[in-house]
PDB file of C-alpha atoms in Angstrom:
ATOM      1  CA  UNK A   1     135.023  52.506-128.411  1.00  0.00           C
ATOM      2  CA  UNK A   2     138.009  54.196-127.295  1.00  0.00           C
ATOM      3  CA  UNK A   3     139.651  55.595-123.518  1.00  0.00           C
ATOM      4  CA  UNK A   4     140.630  59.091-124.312  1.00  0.00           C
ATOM      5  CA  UNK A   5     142.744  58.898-121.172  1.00  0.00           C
ATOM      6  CA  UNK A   6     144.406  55.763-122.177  1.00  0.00           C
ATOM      7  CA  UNK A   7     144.955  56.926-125.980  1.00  0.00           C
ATOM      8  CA  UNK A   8     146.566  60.554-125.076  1.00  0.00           C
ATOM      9  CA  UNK A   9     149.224  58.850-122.905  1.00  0.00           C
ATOM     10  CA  UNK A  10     149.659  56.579-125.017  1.00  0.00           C
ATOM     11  CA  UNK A  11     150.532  59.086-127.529  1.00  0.00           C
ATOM     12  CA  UNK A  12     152.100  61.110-125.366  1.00  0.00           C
ATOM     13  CA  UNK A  13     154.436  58.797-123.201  1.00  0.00           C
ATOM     14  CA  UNK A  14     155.722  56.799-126.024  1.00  0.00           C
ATOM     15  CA  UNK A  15     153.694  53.390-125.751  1.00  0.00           C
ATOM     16  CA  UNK A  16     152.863  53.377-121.560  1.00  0.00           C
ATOM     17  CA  UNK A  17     151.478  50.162-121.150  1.00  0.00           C
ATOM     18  CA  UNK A  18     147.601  50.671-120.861  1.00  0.00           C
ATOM     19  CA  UNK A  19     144.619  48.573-122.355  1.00  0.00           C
ATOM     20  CA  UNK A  20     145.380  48.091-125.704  1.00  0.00           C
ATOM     21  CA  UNK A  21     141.739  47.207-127.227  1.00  0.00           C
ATOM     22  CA  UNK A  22     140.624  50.859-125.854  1.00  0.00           C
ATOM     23  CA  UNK A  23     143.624  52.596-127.401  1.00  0.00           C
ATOM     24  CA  UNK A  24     142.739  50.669-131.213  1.00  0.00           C
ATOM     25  CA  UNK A  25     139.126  50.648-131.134  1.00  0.00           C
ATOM     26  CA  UNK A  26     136.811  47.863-128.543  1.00  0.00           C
ATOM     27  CA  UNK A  27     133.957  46.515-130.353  1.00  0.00           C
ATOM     28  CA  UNK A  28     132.629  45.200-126.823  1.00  0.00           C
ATOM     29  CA  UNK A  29     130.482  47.645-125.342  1.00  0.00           C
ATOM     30  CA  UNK A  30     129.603  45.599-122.580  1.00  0.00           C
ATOM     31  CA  UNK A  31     129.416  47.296-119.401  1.00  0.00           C
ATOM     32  CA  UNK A  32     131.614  44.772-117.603  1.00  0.00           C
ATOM     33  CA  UNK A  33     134.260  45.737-120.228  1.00  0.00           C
ATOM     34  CA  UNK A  34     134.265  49.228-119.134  1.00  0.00           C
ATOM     35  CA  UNK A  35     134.466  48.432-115.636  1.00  0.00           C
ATOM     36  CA  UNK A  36     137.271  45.626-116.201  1.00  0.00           C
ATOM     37  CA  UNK A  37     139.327  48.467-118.417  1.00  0.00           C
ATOM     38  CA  UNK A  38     139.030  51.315-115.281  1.00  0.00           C
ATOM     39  CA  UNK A  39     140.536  48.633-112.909  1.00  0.00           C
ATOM     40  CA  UNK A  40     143.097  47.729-115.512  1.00  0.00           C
ATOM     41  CA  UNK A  41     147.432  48.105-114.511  1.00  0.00           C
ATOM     42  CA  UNK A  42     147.163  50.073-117.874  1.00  0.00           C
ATOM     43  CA  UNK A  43     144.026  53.101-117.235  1.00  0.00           C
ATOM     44  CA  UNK A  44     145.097  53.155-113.961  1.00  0.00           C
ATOM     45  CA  UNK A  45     148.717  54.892-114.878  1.00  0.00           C
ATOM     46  CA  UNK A  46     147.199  56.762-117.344  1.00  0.00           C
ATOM     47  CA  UNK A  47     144.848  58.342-114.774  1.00  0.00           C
ATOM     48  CA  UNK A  48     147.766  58.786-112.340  1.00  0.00           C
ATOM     49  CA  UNK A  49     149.269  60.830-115.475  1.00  0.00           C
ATOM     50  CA  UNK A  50     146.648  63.055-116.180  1.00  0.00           C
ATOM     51  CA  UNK A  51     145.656  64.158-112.671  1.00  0.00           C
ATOM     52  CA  UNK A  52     149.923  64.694-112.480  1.00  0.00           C
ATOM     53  CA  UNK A  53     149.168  67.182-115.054  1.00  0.00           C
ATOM     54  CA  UNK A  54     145.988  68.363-113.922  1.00  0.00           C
ATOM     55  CA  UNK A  55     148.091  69.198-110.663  1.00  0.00           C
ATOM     56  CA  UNK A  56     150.930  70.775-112.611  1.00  0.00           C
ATOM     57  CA  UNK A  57     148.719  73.025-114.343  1.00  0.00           C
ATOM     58  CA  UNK A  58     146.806  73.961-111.313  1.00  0.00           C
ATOM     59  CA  UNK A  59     150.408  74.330-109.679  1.00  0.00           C
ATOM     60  CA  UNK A  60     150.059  71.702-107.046  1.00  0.00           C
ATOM     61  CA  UNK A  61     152.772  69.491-108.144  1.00  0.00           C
ATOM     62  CA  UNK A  62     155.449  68.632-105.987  1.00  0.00           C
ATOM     63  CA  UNK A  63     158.006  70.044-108.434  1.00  0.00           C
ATOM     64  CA  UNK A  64     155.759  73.067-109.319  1.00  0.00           C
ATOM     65  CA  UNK A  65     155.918  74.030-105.616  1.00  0.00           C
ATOM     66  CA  UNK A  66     159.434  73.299-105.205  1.00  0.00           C
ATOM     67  CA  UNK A  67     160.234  75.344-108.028  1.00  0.00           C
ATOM     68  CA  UNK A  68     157.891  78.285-107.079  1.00  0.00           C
ATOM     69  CA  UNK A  69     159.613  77.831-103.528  1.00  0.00           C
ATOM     70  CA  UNK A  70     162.979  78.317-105.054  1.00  0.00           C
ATOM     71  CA  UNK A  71     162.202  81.357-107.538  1.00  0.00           C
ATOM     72  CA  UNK A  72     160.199  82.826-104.537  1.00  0.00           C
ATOM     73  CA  UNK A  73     163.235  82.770-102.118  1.00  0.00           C
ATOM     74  CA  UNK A  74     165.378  83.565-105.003  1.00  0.00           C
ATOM     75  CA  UNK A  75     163.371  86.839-105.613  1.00  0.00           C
ATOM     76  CA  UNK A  76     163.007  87.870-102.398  1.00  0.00           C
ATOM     77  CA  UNK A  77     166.370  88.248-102.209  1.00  0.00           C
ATOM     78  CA  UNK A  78     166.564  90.379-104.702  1.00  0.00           C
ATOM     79  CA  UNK A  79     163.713  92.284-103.900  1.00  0.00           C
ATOM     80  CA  UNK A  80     165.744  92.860-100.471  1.00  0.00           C
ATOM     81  CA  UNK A  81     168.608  94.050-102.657  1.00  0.00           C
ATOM     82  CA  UNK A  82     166.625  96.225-105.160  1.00  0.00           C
ATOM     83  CA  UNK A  83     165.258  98.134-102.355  1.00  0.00           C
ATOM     84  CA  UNK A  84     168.516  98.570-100.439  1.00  0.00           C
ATOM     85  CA  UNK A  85     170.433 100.208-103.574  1.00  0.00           C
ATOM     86  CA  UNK A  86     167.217 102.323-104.259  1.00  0.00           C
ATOM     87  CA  UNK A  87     167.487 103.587-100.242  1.00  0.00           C
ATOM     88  CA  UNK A  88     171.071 103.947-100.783  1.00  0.00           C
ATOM     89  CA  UNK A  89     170.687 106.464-103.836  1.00  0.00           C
ATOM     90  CA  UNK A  90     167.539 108.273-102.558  1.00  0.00           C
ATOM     91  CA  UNK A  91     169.881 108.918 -99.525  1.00  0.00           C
ATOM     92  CA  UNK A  92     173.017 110.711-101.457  1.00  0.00           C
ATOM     93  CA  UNK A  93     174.922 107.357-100.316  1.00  0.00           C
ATOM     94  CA  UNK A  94     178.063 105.636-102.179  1.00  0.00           C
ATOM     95  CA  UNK A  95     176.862 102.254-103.854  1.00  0.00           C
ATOM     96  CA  UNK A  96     180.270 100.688-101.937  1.00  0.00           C
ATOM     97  CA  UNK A  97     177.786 101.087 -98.566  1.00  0.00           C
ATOM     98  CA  UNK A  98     175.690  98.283-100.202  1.00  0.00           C
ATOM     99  CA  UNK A  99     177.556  95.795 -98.780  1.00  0.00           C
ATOM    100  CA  UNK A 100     177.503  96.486 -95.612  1.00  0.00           C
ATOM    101  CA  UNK A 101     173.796  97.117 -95.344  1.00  0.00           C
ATOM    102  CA  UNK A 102     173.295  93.649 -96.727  1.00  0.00           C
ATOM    103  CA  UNK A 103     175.528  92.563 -93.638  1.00  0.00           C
ATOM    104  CA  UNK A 104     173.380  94.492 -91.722  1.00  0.00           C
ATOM    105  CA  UNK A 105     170.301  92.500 -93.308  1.00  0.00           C
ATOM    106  CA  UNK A 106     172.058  89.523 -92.458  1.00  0.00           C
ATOM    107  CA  UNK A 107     172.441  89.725 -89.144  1.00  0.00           C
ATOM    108  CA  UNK A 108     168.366  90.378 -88.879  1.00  0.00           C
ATOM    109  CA  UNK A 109     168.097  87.090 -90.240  1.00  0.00           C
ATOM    110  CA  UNK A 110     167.546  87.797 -94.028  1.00  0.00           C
ATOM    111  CA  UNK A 111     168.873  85.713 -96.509  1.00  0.00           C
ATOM    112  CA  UNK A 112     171.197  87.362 -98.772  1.00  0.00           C
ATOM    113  CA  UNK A 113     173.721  85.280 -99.975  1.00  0.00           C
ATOM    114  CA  UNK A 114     177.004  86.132-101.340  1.00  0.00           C
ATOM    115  CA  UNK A 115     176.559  86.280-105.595  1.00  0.00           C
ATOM    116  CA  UNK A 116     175.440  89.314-105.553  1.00  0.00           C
ATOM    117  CA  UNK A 117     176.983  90.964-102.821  1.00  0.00           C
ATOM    118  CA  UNK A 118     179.476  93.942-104.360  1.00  0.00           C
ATOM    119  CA  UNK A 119     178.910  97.250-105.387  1.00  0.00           C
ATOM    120  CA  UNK A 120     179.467  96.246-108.565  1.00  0.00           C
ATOM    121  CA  UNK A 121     176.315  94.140-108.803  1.00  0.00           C
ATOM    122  CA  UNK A 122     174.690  97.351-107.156  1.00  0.00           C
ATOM    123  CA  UNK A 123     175.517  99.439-110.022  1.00  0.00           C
ATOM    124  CA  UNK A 124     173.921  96.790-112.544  1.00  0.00           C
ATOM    125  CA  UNK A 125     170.770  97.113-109.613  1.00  0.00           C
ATOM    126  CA  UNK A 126     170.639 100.551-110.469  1.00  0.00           C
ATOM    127  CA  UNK A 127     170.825 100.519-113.922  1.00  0.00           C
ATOM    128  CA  UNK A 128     167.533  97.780-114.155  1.00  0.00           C
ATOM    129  CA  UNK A 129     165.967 100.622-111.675  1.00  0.00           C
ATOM    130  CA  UNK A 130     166.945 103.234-114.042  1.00  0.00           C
ATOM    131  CA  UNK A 131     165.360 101.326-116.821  1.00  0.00           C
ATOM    132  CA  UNK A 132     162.150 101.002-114.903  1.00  0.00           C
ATOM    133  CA  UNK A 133     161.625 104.940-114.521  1.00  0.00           C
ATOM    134  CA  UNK A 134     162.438 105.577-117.775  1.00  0.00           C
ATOM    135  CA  UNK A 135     159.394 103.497-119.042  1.00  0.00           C
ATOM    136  CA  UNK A 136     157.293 104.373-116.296  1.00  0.00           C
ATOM    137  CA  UNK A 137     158.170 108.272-117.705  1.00  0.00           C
ATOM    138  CA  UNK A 138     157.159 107.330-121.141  1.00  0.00           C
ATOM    139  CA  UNK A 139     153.997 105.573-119.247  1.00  0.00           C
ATOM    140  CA  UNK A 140     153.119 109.006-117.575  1.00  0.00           C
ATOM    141  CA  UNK A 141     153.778 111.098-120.599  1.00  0.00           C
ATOM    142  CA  UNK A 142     151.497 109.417-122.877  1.00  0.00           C
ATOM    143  CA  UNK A 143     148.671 110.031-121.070  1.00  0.00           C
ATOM    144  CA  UNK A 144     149.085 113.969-120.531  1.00  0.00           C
ATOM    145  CA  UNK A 145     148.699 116.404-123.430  1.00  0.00           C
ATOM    146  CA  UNK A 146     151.538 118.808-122.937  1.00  0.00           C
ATOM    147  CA  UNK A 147     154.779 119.070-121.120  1.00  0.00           C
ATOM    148  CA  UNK A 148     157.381 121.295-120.535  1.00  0.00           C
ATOM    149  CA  UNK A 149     161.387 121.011-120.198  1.00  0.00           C
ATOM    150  CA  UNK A 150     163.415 122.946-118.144  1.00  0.00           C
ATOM    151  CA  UNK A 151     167.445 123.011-118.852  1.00  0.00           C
ATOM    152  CA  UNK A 152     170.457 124.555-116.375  1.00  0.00           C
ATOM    153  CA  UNK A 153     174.362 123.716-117.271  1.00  0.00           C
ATOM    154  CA  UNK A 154     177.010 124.036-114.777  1.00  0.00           C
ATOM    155  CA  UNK A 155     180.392 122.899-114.792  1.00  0.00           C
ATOM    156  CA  UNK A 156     182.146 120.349-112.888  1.00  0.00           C
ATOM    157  CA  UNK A 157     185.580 119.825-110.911  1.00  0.00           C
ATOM    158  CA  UNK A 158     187.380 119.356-114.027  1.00  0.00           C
ATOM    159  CA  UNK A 159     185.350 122.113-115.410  1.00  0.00           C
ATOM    160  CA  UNK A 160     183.542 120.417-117.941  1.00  0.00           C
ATOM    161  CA  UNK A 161     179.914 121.640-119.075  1.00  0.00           C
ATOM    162  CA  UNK A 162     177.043 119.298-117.601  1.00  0.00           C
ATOM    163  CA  UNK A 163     173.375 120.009-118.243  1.00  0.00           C
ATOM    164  CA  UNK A 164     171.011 119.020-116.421  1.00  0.00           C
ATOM    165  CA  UNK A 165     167.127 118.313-117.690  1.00  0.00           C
ATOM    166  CA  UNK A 166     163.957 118.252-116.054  1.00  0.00           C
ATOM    167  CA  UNK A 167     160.446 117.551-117.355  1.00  0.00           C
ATOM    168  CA  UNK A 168     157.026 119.448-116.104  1.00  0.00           C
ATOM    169  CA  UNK A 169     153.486 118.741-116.491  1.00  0.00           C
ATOM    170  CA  UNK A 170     150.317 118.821-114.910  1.00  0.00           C
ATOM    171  CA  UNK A 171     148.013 115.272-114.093  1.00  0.00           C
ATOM    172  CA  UNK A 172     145.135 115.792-112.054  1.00  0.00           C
ATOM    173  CA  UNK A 173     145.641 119.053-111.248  1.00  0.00           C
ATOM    174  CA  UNK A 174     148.876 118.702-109.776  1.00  0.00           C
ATOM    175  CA  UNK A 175     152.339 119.494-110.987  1.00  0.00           C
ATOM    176  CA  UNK A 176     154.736 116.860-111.711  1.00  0.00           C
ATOM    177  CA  UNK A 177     158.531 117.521-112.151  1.00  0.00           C
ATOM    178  CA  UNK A 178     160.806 114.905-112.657  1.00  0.00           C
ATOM    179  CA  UNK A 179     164.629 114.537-113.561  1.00  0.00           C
ATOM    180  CA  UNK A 180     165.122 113.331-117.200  1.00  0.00           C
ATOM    181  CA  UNK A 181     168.812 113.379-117.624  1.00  0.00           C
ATOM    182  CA  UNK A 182     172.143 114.662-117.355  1.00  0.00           C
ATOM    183  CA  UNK A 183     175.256 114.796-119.821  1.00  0.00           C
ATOM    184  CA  UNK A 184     177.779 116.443-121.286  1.00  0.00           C
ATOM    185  CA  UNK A 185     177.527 118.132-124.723  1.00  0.00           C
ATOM    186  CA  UNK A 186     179.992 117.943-127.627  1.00  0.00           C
ATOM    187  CA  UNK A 187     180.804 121.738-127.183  1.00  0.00           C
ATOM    188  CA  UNK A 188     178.684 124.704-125.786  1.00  0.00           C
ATOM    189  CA  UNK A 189     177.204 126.388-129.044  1.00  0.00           C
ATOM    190  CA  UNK A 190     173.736 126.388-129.364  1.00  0.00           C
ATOM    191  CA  UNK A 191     173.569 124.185-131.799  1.00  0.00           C
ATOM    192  CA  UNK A 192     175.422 121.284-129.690  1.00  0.00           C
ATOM    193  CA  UNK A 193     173.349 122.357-126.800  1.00  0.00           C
ATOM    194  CA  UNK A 194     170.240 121.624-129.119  1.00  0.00           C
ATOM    195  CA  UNK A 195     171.259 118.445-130.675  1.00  0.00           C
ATOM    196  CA  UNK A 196     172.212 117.149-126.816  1.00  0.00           C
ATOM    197  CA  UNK A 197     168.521 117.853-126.193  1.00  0.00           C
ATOM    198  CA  UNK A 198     167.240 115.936-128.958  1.00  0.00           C
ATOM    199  CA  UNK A 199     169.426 112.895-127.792  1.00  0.00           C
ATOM    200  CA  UNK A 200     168.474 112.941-124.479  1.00  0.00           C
ATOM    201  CA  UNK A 201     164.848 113.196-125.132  1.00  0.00           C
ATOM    202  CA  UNK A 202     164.870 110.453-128.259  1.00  0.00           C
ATOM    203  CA  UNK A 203     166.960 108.191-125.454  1.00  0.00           C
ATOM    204  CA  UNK A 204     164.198 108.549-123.106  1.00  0.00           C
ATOM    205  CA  UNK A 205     161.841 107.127-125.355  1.00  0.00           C
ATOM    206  CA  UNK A 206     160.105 110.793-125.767  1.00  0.00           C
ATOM    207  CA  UNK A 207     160.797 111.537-129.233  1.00  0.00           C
ATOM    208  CA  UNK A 208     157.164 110.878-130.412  1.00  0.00           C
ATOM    209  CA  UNK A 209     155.728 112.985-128.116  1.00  0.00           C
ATOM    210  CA  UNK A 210     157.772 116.068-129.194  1.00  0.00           C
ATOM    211  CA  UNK A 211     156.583 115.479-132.906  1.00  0.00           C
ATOM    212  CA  UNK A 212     153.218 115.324-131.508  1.00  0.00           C
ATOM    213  CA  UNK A 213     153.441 118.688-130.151  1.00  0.00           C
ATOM    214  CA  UNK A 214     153.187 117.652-127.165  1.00  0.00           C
ATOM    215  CA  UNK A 215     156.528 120.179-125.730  1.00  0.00           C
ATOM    216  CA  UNK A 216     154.913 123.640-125.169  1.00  0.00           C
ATOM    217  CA  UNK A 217     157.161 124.886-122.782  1.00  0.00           C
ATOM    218  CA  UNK A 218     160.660 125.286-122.347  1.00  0.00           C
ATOM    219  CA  UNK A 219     162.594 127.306-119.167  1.00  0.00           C
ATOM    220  CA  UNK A 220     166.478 128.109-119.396  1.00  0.00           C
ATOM    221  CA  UNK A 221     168.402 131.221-118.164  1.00  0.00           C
ATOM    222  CA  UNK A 222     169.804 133.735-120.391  1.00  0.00           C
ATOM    223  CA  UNK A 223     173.079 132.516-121.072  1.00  0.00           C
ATOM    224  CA  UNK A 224     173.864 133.764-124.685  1.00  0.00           C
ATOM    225  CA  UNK A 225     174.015 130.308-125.911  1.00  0.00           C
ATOM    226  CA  UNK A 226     170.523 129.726-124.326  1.00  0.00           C
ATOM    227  CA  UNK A 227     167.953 132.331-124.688  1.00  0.00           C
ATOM    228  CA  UNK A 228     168.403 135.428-127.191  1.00  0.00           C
ATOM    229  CA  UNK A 229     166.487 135.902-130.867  1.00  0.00           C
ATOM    230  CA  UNK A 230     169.049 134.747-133.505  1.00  0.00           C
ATOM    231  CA  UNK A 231     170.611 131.391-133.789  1.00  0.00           C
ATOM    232  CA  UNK A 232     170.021 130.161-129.564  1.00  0.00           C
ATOM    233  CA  UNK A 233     169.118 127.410-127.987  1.00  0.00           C
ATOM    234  CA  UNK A 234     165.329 128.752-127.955  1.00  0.00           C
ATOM    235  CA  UNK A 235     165.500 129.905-131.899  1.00  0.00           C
ATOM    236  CA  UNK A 236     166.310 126.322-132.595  1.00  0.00           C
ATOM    237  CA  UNK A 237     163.649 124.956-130.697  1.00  0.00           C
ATOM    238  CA  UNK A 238     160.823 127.001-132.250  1.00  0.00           C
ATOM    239  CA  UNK A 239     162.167 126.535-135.393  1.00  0.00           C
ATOM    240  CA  UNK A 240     161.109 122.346-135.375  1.00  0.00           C
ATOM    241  CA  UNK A 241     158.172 123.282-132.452  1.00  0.00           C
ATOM    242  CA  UNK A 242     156.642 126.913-133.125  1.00  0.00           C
ATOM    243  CA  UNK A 243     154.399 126.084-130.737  1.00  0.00           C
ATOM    244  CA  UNK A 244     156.794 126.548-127.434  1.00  0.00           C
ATOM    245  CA  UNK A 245     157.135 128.707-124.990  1.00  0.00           C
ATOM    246  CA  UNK A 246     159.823 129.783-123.644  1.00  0.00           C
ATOM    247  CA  UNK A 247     160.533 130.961-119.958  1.00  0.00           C
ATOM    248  CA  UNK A 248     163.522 133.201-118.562  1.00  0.00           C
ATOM    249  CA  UNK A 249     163.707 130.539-115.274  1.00  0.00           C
ATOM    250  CA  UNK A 250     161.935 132.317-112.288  1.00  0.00           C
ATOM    251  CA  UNK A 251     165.575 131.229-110.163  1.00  0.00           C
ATOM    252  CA  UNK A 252     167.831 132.802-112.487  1.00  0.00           C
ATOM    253  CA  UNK A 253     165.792 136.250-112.405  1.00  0.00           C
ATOM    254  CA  UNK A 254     165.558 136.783-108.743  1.00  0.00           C
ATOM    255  CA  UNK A 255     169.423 136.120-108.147  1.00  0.00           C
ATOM    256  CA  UNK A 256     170.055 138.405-110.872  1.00  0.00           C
ATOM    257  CA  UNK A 257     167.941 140.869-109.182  1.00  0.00           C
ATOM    258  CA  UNK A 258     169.274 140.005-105.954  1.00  0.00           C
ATOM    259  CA  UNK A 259     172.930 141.201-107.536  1.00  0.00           C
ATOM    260  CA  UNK A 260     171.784 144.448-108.525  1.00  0.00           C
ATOM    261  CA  UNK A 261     170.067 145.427-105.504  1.00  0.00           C
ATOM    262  CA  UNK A 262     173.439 144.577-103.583  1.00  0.00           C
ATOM    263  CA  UNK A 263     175.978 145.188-106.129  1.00  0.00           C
ATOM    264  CA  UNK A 264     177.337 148.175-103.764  1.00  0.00           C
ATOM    265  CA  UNK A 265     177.349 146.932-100.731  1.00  0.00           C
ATOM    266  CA  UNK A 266     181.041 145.919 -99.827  1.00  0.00           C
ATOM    267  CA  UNK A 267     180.259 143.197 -97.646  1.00  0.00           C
ATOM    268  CA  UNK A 268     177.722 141.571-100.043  1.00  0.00           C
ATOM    269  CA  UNK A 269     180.896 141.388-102.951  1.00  0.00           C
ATOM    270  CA  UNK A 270     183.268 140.232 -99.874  1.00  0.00           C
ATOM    271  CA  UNK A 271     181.408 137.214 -99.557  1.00  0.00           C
ATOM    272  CA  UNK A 272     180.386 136.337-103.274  1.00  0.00           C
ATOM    273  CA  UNK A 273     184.384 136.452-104.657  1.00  0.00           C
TER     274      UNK A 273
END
């Protein structure tokens, strides 16, 4: 007859003292030796042990609850700190105002410390955000059956070619559109445009979904790089995905339209050059 209590800690704790002729085998089976063993120096620390673990895996321990303490102020801080860079670039403000808004959570009384304080730490913030959208894009795209990109360039101060994409499509009977990306292609032929596209959606984690004919739809303007019939932007795309279409973007046709209808009035060209 053995005390499972007594044997496990004794394996366990490296020889704890407890009743030896329960950890080896008692031949007694006397009641009276049972009850003599349960008020034993020995049993009693190796119940003390295993209701210590008991608690520990319940997470009532004293250090369990110190620790969960700690990692829950710890991460409300930087929950606090999440949420001010994501207010900060929903807002169209500089990440070097994340200091000061911390400051500003400071004097209401939040803890904030000082590690992380720096809009330098922001930018790594933002990045972990960043992260989170992307998969959270993947998550929404895998359970629709078709989307659709839509692609604009413009050029930039030191007039340098940035495109901009955006993906479409439809959950519940509502339209979603949501930024995917922005860069800079190697050069502006249609064939770098199309390889930047490919990129950008394989870095987004949306690859799969292309082969999967999943892209049916793809809106541009008619840039000659763009949209045309022989060796475009478009041509390239239906060449790997017959299956899309392609749109002359709704935007793009009105202001061209707009421009012809005022083309001669003299005012109109006054204020466009």
């Amino acid at each position: 007859m053995t005390c499972s209590w007594c044997l496990d800690v004794h394996n366990t704790e490296q020889g704890r003292p407890t009743g030896k002729g329960f950890i080896s085998g008692s031949k007694n089976y006397r009641s009276s030796t049972v009850t003599d063993h349960e008020k034993s120096t020995g049993h009693i620390k190796s119940s003390q042990v295993m209701e210590s673990r008991r608690a520990a895996e319940r997470g009532e321990s004293v250090a369990h609850k110190t620790l969960i303490l700690m990692n829950e102020a710890q991460r409300k801080r930087l929950e606090n700190m999440f949420r001010n860079v994501h207010a900060l670039v929903k807002n169209h403000r500089p990440l070097s105002d994340f200091k000061w808004l911390n400051e500003l959570d400071k004097v209401k009384g939040h803890d904030v410390g000082d590690t992380y304080n720096n809009h330098q730490a922001a930018a790594c913030f933002l990045e972990y955000i960043s992260d989170i959208e992307k998969q959270n894009l993947v998550t929404d795209i895998d359970d629709v059956k078709f989307f659709s990109l839509t692609m604009d360039g413009s050029t930039d101060k030191l007039v340098t070619e940035q495109d901009t994409i955006f993906i479409r499509w439809c959950s519940m009977g509502k339209i979603q559109t949501r930024f995917l990306c922005i860069g800079e292609p190697n050069f502006t032929t249609s064939e770098d445009q199309y390889i930047f596209v490919r990129e950008k959606i394989e870095e987004n984690g949306l690859l799969p979904h292309m082969s999967n004919s999943k892209l049916v739809g793809f809106g541009c303007d008619r840039a000659s790089n763009m949209f045309g019939k022989k060796n475009v932007l478009v041509t390239l795309l239906k060449r790997d995905h017959p299956e899309v279409i392609t749109i002359h973007c709704l935007a793009h046709r009105l202001k061209l339209a707009f421009n012809d209808t005022f083309k001669s009035d003299k005012m109109f060209l006054k204020l466009t050059t």
